[in-house]
mmCIF file of C-alpha atoms in Angstrom:
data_model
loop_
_atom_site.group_PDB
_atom_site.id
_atom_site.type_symbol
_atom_site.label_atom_id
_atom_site.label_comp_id
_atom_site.label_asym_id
_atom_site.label_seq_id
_atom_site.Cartn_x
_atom_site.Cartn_y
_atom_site.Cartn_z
ATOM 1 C CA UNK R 1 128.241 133.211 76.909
ATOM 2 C CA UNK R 2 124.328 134.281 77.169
ATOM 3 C CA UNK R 3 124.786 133.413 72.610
ATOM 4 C CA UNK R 4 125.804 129.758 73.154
ATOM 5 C CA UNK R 5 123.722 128.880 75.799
ATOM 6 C CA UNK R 6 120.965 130.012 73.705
ATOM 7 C CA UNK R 7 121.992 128.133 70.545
ATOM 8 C CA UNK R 8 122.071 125.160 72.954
ATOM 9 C CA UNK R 9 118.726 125.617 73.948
ATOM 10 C CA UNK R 10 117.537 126.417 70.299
ATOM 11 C CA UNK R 11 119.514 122.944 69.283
ATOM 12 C CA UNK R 12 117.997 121.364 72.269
ATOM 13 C CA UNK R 13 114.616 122.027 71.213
ATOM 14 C CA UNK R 14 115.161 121.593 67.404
ATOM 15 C CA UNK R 15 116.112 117.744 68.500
ATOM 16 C CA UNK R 16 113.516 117.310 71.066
ATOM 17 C CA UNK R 17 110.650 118.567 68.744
ATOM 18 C CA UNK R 18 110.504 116.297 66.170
ATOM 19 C CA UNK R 19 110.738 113.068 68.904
ATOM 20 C CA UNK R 20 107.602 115.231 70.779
ATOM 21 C CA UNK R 21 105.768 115.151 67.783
ATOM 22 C CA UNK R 22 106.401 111.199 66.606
ATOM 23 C CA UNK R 23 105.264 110.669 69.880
ATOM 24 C CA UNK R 24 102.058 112.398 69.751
ATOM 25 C CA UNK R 25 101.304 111.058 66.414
ATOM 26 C CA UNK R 26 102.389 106.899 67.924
ATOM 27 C CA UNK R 27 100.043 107.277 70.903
ATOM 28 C CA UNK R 28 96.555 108.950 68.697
ATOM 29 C CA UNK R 29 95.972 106.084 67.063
ATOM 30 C CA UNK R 30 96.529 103.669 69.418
ATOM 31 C CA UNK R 31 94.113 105.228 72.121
ATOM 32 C CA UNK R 32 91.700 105.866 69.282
ATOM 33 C CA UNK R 33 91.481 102.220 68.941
ATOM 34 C CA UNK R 34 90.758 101.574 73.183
ATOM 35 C CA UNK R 35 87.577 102.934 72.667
ATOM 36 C CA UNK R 36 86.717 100.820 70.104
ATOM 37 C CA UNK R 37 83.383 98.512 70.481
ATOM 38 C CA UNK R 38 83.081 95.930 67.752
ATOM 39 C CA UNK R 39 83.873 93.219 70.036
ATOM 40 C CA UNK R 40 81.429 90.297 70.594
ATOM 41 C CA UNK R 41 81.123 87.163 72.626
ATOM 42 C CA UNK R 42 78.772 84.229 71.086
ATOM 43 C CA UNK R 43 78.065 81.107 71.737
ATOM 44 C CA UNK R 44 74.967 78.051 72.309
ATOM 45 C CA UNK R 45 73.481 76.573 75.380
ATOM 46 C CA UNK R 46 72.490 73.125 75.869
ATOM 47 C CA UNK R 47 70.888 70.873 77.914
ATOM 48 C CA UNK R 48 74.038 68.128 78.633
ATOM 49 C CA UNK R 49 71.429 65.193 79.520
ATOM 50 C CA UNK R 50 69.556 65.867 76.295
ATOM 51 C CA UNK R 51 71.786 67.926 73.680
ATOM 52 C CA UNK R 52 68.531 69.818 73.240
ATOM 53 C CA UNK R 53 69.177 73.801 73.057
ATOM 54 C CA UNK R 54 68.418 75.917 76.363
ATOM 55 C CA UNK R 55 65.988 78.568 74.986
ATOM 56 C CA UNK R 56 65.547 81.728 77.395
ATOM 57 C CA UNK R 57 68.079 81.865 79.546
ATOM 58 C CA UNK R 58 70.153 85.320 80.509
ATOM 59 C CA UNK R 59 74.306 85.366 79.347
ATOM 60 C CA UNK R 60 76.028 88.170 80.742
ATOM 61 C CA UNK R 61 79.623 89.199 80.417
ATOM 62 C CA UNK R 62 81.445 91.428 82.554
ATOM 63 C CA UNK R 63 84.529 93.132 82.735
ATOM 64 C CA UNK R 64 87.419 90.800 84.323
ATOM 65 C CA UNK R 65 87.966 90.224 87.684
ATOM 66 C CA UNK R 66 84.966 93.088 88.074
ATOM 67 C CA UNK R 67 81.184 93.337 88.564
ATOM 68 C CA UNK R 68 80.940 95.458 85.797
ATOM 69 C CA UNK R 69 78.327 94.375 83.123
ATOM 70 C CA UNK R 70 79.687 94.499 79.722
ATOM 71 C CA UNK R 71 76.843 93.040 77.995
ATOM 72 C CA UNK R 72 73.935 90.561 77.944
ATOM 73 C CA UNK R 73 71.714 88.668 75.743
ATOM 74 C CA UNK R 74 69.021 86.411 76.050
ATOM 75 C CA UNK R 75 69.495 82.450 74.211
ATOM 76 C CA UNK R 76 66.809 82.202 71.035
ATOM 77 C CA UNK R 77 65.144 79.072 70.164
ATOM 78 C CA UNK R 78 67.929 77.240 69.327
ATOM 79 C CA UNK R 79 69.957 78.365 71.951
ATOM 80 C CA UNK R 80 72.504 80.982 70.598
ATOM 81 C CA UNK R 81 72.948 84.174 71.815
ATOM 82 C CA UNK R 82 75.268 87.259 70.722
ATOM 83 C CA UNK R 83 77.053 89.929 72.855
ATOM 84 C CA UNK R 84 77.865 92.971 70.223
ATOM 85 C CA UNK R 85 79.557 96.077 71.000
ATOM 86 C CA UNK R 86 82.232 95.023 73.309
ATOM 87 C CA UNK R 87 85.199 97.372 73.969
ATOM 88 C CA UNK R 88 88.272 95.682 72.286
ATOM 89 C CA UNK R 89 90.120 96.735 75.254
ATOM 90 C CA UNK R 90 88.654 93.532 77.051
ATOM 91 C CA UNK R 91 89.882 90.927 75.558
ATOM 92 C CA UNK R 92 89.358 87.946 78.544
ATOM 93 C CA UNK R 93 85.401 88.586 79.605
ATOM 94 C CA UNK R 94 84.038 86.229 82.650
ATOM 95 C CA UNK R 95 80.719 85.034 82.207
ATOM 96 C CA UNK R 96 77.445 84.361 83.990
ATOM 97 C CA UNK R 97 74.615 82.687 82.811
ATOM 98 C CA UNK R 98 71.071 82.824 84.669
ATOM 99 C CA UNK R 99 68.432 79.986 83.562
ATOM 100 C CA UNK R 100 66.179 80.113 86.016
ATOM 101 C CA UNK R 101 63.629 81.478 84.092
ATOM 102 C CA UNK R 102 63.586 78.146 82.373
ATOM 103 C CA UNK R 103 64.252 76.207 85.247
ATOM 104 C CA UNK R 104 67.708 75.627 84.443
ATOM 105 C CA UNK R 105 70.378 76.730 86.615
ATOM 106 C CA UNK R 106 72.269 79.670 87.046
ATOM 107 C CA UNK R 107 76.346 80.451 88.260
ATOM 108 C CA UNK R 108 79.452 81.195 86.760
ATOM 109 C CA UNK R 109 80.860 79.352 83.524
ATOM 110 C CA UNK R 110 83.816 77.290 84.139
ATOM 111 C CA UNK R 111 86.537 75.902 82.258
ATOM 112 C CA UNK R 112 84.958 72.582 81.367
ATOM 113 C CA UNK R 113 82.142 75.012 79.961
ATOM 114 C CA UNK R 114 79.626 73.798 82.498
ATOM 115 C CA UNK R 115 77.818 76.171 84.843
ATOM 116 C CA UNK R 116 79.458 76.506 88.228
ATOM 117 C CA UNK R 117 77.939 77.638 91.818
ATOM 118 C CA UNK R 118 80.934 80.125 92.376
ATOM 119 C CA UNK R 119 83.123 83.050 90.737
ATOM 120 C CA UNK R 120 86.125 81.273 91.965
ATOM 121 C CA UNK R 121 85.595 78.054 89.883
ATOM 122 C CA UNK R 122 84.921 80.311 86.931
ATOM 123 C CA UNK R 123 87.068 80.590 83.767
ATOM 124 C CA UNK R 124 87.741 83.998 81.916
ATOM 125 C CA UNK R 125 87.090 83.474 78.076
ATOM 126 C CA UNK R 126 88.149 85.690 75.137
ATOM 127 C CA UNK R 127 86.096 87.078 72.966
ATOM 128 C CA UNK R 128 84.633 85.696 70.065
ATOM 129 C CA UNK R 129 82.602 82.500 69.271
ATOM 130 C CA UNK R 130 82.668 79.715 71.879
ATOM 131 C CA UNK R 131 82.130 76.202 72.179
ATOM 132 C CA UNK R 132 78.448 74.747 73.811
ATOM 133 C CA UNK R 133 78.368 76.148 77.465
ATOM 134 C CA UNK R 134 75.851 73.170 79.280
ATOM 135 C CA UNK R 135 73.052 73.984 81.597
ATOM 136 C CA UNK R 136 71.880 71.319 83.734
ATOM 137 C CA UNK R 137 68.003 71.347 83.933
ATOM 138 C CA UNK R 138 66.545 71.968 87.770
#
């Protein structure tokens, strides 16, 4: 008796080994790749009265549905800014951009791409290149 049960074991783990091991090898890779941070978020501002670029004022992006800051990155002369480095993990980023500096104003990007006054008006947004978001001059 003691024999078979131990062949049963030994064939028990001869089968079970190999499916341990594909599934160590499936999941490396795959969290190798969370930690990944060649994301990035880009975009313009503009001034919607003018169609003049908003030069100066703060985008940040943060983590969705969170307060934490992902990245940020001030708008150059002609109103782009880039957000590098960005886990790939977070895909949908919500976004806040602060012009008062330039006496523009300052809230939560909503779907339309204008600036709202609250996070629940706010849109999430994928990463990547976007569209004009507008800032309204104060």
């Amino acid at each position: 008796m003691g024999i078979t049960t131990r062949r049963s074991l030994a064939a028990l783990a001869a089968s079970v080994l190999p499916l341990a091991l594909t599934t160590l090898s499936v999941e490396g890779p795959a969290h190798a790749g969370a930690d990944r941070r060649d994301g990035f978020f880009s975009g313009k501002l503009i001034d919607p009265a003018t169609g003049d670029p908003v030069k100066g004022a703060t985008v940040k992006v943060f983590r969705i549905n969170t307060d934490h800051l992902l990245g940020s990155d001030k708008s150059g002369s002609a109103g782009r800014f880039r957000i590098e480095g960005l886990p790939a993990a977070d895909e949908e980023l919500d976004v806040r951009v602060n012009g008062s500096a330039v006496h523009y104003e300052t809230g939560w990007v909503g779907c339309n791409h204008h600036v709202v006054p609250s996070w629940p008006a706010a849109c999430s947004f994928g990463q990547g290149r976007q569209t004009p978001f507008r800032l309204q001059h104060l």
